Amino acid sequence: MNFENTMEFAKSEDEKDILKIFRSQFYIPILNGKDCVYLNGNSLGLQPKTAQDSVLDEMEHWANYGVEGHFYGKNPWANFHEACVKKLQPIVGALSEEIVVMNQLTVNLHLMFTTFYWPDNTRYKIICESGAFSSDYYVIDSQLQLHGLFPEDALIEVAPREGEFIIRNEDIISAIENNAEEVALVFIGGVNYLTGQFFDVKSITNAAHKAGAYCGFDLAHAVGNVELKLHDWEVDFACWCSYKYLNSGPGAVAGAFIHHRYVTDKSLPRLAGWWGTDKHERFQFKRAFNAMPTAEGWQLSNANILSMAAHKAALDIFEKADFENIVAKGKKLSAYLLFILNEINQSASKELVQILTPVDAQEHGCQVSLILPENGKGFFDSLNRNSVIADWKEPGIIRVAPVPLYNTFEEVFLFGKILKDFAGTNGNG
Ligand SMILES: *Cc1c(COP(=O)(O)O)cnc(C)c1O
């Protein structure tokens, strides 16, 4: 693609953008008295303007129907989640019976580990990526503890090689192969939260299965960001949150995927609750648990309808925009950002900016993570002064996510311009 680091070029890309109408469907926060440049949709997505009405509809439904709201009215609560499932299918690449919308991400990870992590004396190890999100480590450690195991012995972390930021796929595959007799579960963050690296879900799953292990993914930074085909890739389980790229609101109801080949198996170990029992019997309060033959069989409690109402409104936008278009624009936005960063490095004739994220388009979503070896904090402060909201992680990693539903090429250009100006005035250039 022939990019140009000019305002004119950025504006012409925005003009051609088939998703440009969607920006106005979100509230853009104000910083320093003007619309901010929000590049932090990987932490908390912006609010769709339709979310408030969607939540208010359910408040009204509750006011009008009371308990009868579970079964009557426009969207009876007992089946409310099904609308979300349908809209999630193209986003995660799954059959409807493989998706459940429930709880929150870390809770769902524990539920999936309870089903898929059953260590015995020989096969008990977990393989994960080093630098995983804290909550993923806590899930692993505490699940090991439940089985009387310790991470020192039972956890293998695959790290980048000396002097590299990115974990090589071949190193994950060989860790699996080298531990083929002992590995019980391979558990990876689909897109690493810090580096933005998108792992090769398909080949990792394949290698895990060849070794006789289960394979699961934390998709917090992948869902709504990169193309996923969880069913075709034969992933065993996956969990995601919906407040990042899915724009469903702080702490929003999350989701989980369980592959079709397991969902009808009622004998699988699980932590059960009444909402997971066959819905035709649920209100008969039978003594015996009779799991629903879908991913809904892992539900515990009756659904958080107010959160789901915001989730549904947010997913409506994905449906209207078409997820393929969203992924395509996300790739283009991040490619433009990478182009601009490279151009700035070239014109400074030194590495002003170190790029952590893999440059190969197959290996990242829209997030680009970078480090300024000199005065990164100063640059981050200047972003703030210029009404740009990005993200700072110690020891100096700046995460920037131009999100296809509401960010523009012009905003990516502005980010680059602030960097260029900063380098020029700071004696860094
Ligand atoms: C954001 C994020 C979480 C957050 O977990 P919650 O249970 O939703 O609070 C967990 N894991 C990863 C990889 C994340 O990026």
mmCIF file of N, CA and C and ligand atoms in Angstrom, residues 42-43 104-109 129 132-136 187 189-194 218-221 240-244 251-252 254 399, ligand 1:
data_model
loop_
_atom_site.group_PDB
_atom_site.id
_atom_site.type_symbol
_atom_site.label_atom_id
_atom_site.label_comp_id
_atom_site.label_asym_id
_atom_site.label_seq_id
_atom_site.Cartn_x
_atom_site.Cartn_y
_atom_site.Cartn_z
ATOM 1 N N ASN A 42 -8.488 -0.479 23.323
ATOM 2 C CA ASN A 42 -8.046 -1.817 23.756
ATOM 3 C C ASN A 42 -8.142 -1.963 25.282
ATOM 4 N N SER A 43 -8.351 -0.860 25.997
ATOM 5 C CA SER A 43 -8.560 -0.945 27.451
ATOM 6 C C SER A 43 -10.043 -0.844 27.787
ATOM 7 N N GLN A 104 -17.858 -12.856 33.977
ATOM 8 C CA GLN A 104 -16.775 -12.015 33.489
ATOM 9 C C GLN A 104 -15.591 -12.894 33.120
ATOM 10 N N LEU A 105 -14.617 -12.288 32.498
ATOM 11 C CA LEU A 105 -13.558 -13.070 31.867
ATOM 12 C C LEU A 105 -12.840 -14.016 32.830
ATOM 13 N N THR A 106 -12.323 -13.484 33.928
ATOM 14 C CA THR A 106 -11.523 -14.330 34.812
ATOM 15 C C THR A 106 -12.371 -15.439 35.427
ATOM 16 N N VAL A 107 -13.624 -15.111 35.754
ATOM 17 C CA VAL A 107 -14.545 -16.130 36.272
ATOM 18 C C VAL A 107 -14.684 -17.252 35.243
ATOM 19 N N ASN A 108 -14.898 -16.877 33.986
ATOM 20 C CA ASN A 108 -15.101 -17.889 32.948
ATOM 21 C C ASN A 108 -13.847 -18.737 32.724
ATOM 22 N N LEU A 109 -12.669 -18.120 32.862
ATOM 23 C CA LEU A 109 -11.436 -18.902 32.723
ATOM 24 C C LEU A 109 -11.395 -19.999 33.789
ATOM 25 N N GLU A 129 2.300 -18.359 27.550
ATOM 26 C CA GLU A 129 3.296 -17.413 27.045
ATOM 27 C C GLU A 129 3.849 -16.622 28.224
ATOM 28 N N ALA A 132 2.305 -13.049 30.214
ATOM 29 C CA ALA A 132 0.844 -13.100 30.117
ATOM 30 C C ALA A 132 0.242 -12.076 31.093
ATOM 31 N N PHE A 133 -1.025 -11.758 30.901
ATOM 32 C CA PHE A 133 -1.734 -10.817 31.769
ATOM 33 C C PHE A 133 -1.785 -11.388 33.194
ATOM 34 N N SER A 134 -1.688 -10.493 34.188
ATOM 35 C CA SER A 134 -1.629 -10.942 35.590
ATOM 36 C C SER A 134 -2.757 -11.916 35.941
ATOM 37 N N SER A 135 -3.958 -11.602 35.512
ATOM 38 C CA SER A 135 -5.099 -12.441 35.893
ATOM 39 C C SER A 135 -4.934 -13.864 35.347
ATOM 40 N N ASP A 136 -4.331 -13.990 34.154
ATOM 41 C CA ASP A 136 -4.106 -15.321 33.579
ATOM 42 C C ASP A 136 -3.150 -16.125 34.464
ATOM 43 N N PHE A 187 -2.303 -22.914 27.253
ATOM 44 C CA PHE A 187 -3.198 -21.776 27.511
ATOM 45 C C PHE A 187 -2.467 -20.481 27.153
ATOM 46 N N GLY A 189 -2.709 -16.237 25.675
ATOM 47 C CA GLY A 189 -3.496 -15.038 25.382
ATOM 48 C C GLY A 189 -3.494 -14.843 23.863
ATOM 49 N N GLY A 190 -4.648 -14.849 23.219
ATOM 50 C CA GLY A 190 -4.710 -14.832 21.743
ATOM 51 C C GLY A 190 -3.916 -13.678 21.144
ATOM 52 N N VAL A 191 -4.133 -12.475 21.676
ATOM 53 C CA VAL A 191 -3.314 -11.305 21.352
ATOM 54 C C VAL A 191 -2.718 -10.851 22.679
ATOM 55 N N ASN A 192 -1.389 -10.807 22.768
ATOM 56 C CA ASN A 192 -0.779 -10.407 24.044
ATOM 57 C C ASN A 192 -1.136 -8.962 24.365
ATOM 58 N N TYR A 193 -1.557 -8.727 25.615
ATOM 59 C CA TYR A 193 -2.077 -7.403 25.991
ATOM 60 C C TYR A 193 -1.005 -6.314 25.908
ATOM 61 N N LEU A 194 0.262 -6.718 26.098
ATOM 62 C CA LEU A 194 1.317 -5.706 26.187
ATOM 63 C C LEU A 194 1.989 -5.440 24.833
ATOM 64 N N ASP A 218 -7.179 -16.991 26.032
ATOM 65 C CA ASP A 218 -7.771 -15.787 26.586
ATOM 66 C C ASP A 218 -7.815 -14.766 25.446
ATOM 67 N N LEU A 219 -9.012 -14.412 25.008
ATOM 68 C CA LEU A 219 -9.157 -13.571 23.816
ATOM 69 C C LEU A 219 -9.472 -12.114 24.147
ATOM 70 N N ALA A 220 -9.117 -11.669 25.361
ATOM 71 C CA ALA A 220 -9.444 -10.300 25.776
ATOM 72 C C ALA A 220 -9.061 -9.266 24.713
ATOM 73 N N HIS A 221 -7.844 -9.407 24.157
ATOM 74 C CA HIS A 221 -7.367 -8.419 23.185
ATOM 75 C C HIS A 221 -7.526 -8.876 21.741
ATOM 76 N N TRP A 240 -13.431 -14.397 26.671
ATOM 77 C CA TRP A 240 -13.129 -13.005 26.329
ATOM 78 C C TRP A 240 -13.932 -12.065 27.215
ATOM 79 N N CYS A 241 -13.490 -10.818 27.269
ATOM 80 C CA CYS A 241 -14.275 -9.782 27.913
ATOM 81 C C CYS A 241 -14.894 -8.939 26.807
ATOM 82 N N SER A 242 -15.854 -8.107 27.147
ATOM 83 C CA SER A 242 -16.530 -7.386 26.069
ATOM 84 C C SER A 242 -16.464 -5.875 26.253
ATOM 85 N N TYR A 243 -15.617 -5.429 27.207
ATOM 86 C CA TYR A 243 -15.522 -3.968 27.413
ATOM 87 C C TYR A 243 -14.356 -3.359 26.652
ATOM 88 N N LYS A 244 -13.505 -4.183 26.019
ATOM 89 C CA LYS A 244 -12.376 -3.632 25.254
ATOM 90 C C LYS A 244 -12.859 -3.347 23.836
ATOM 91 N N GLY A 251 -16.700 -3.433 32.920
ATOM 92 C CA GLY A 251 -17.089 -4.651 33.637
ATOM 93 C C GLY A 251 -18.216 -5.428 32.977
ATOM 94 N N ALA A 252 -18.417 -5.198 31.683
ATOM 95 C CA ALA A 252 -19.571 -5.794 30.991
ATOM 96 C C ALA A 252 -19.551 -7.322 31.029
ATOM 97 N N ALA A 254 -19.274 -11.024 29.989
ATOM 98 C CA ALA A 254 -18.243 -11.589 29.117
ATOM 99 C C ALA A 254 -18.790 -12.765 28.315
ATOM 100 N N ARG A 399 1.023 1.948 24.570
ATOM 101 C CA ARG A 399 0.154 1.147 23.704
ATOM 102 C C ARG A 399 -0.810 2.088 22.983
HETATM 103 C C1 LIG B 1 -8.347 -7.187 30.248
HETATM 104 C C2 LIG B 1 -7.862 -8.550 30.520
HETATM 105 C C3 LIG B 1 -8.352 -9.302 31.596
HETATM 106 C C4 LIG B 1 -9.341 -8.703 32.575
HETATM 107 O O1 LIG B 1 -10.031 -9.688 33.274
HETATM 108 P P1 LIG B 1 -11.502 -9.395 33.852
HETATM 109 O O2 LIG B 1 -11.860 -10.691 34.454
HETATM 110 O O3 LIG B 1 -12.348 -8.986 32.685
HETATM 111 O O4 LIG B 1 -11.396 -8.275 34.835
HETATM 112 C C5 LIG B 1 -7.892 -10.607 31.751
HETATM 113 N N1 LIG B 1 -6.980 -11.132 30.901
HETATM 114 C C6 LIG B 1 -6.486 -10.418 29.856
HETATM 115 C C7 LIG B 1 -5.500 -11.030 28.928
HETATM 116 C C8 LIG B 1 -6.894 -9.106 29.662
HETATM 117 O O5 LIG B 1 -6.375 -8.385 28.664
#
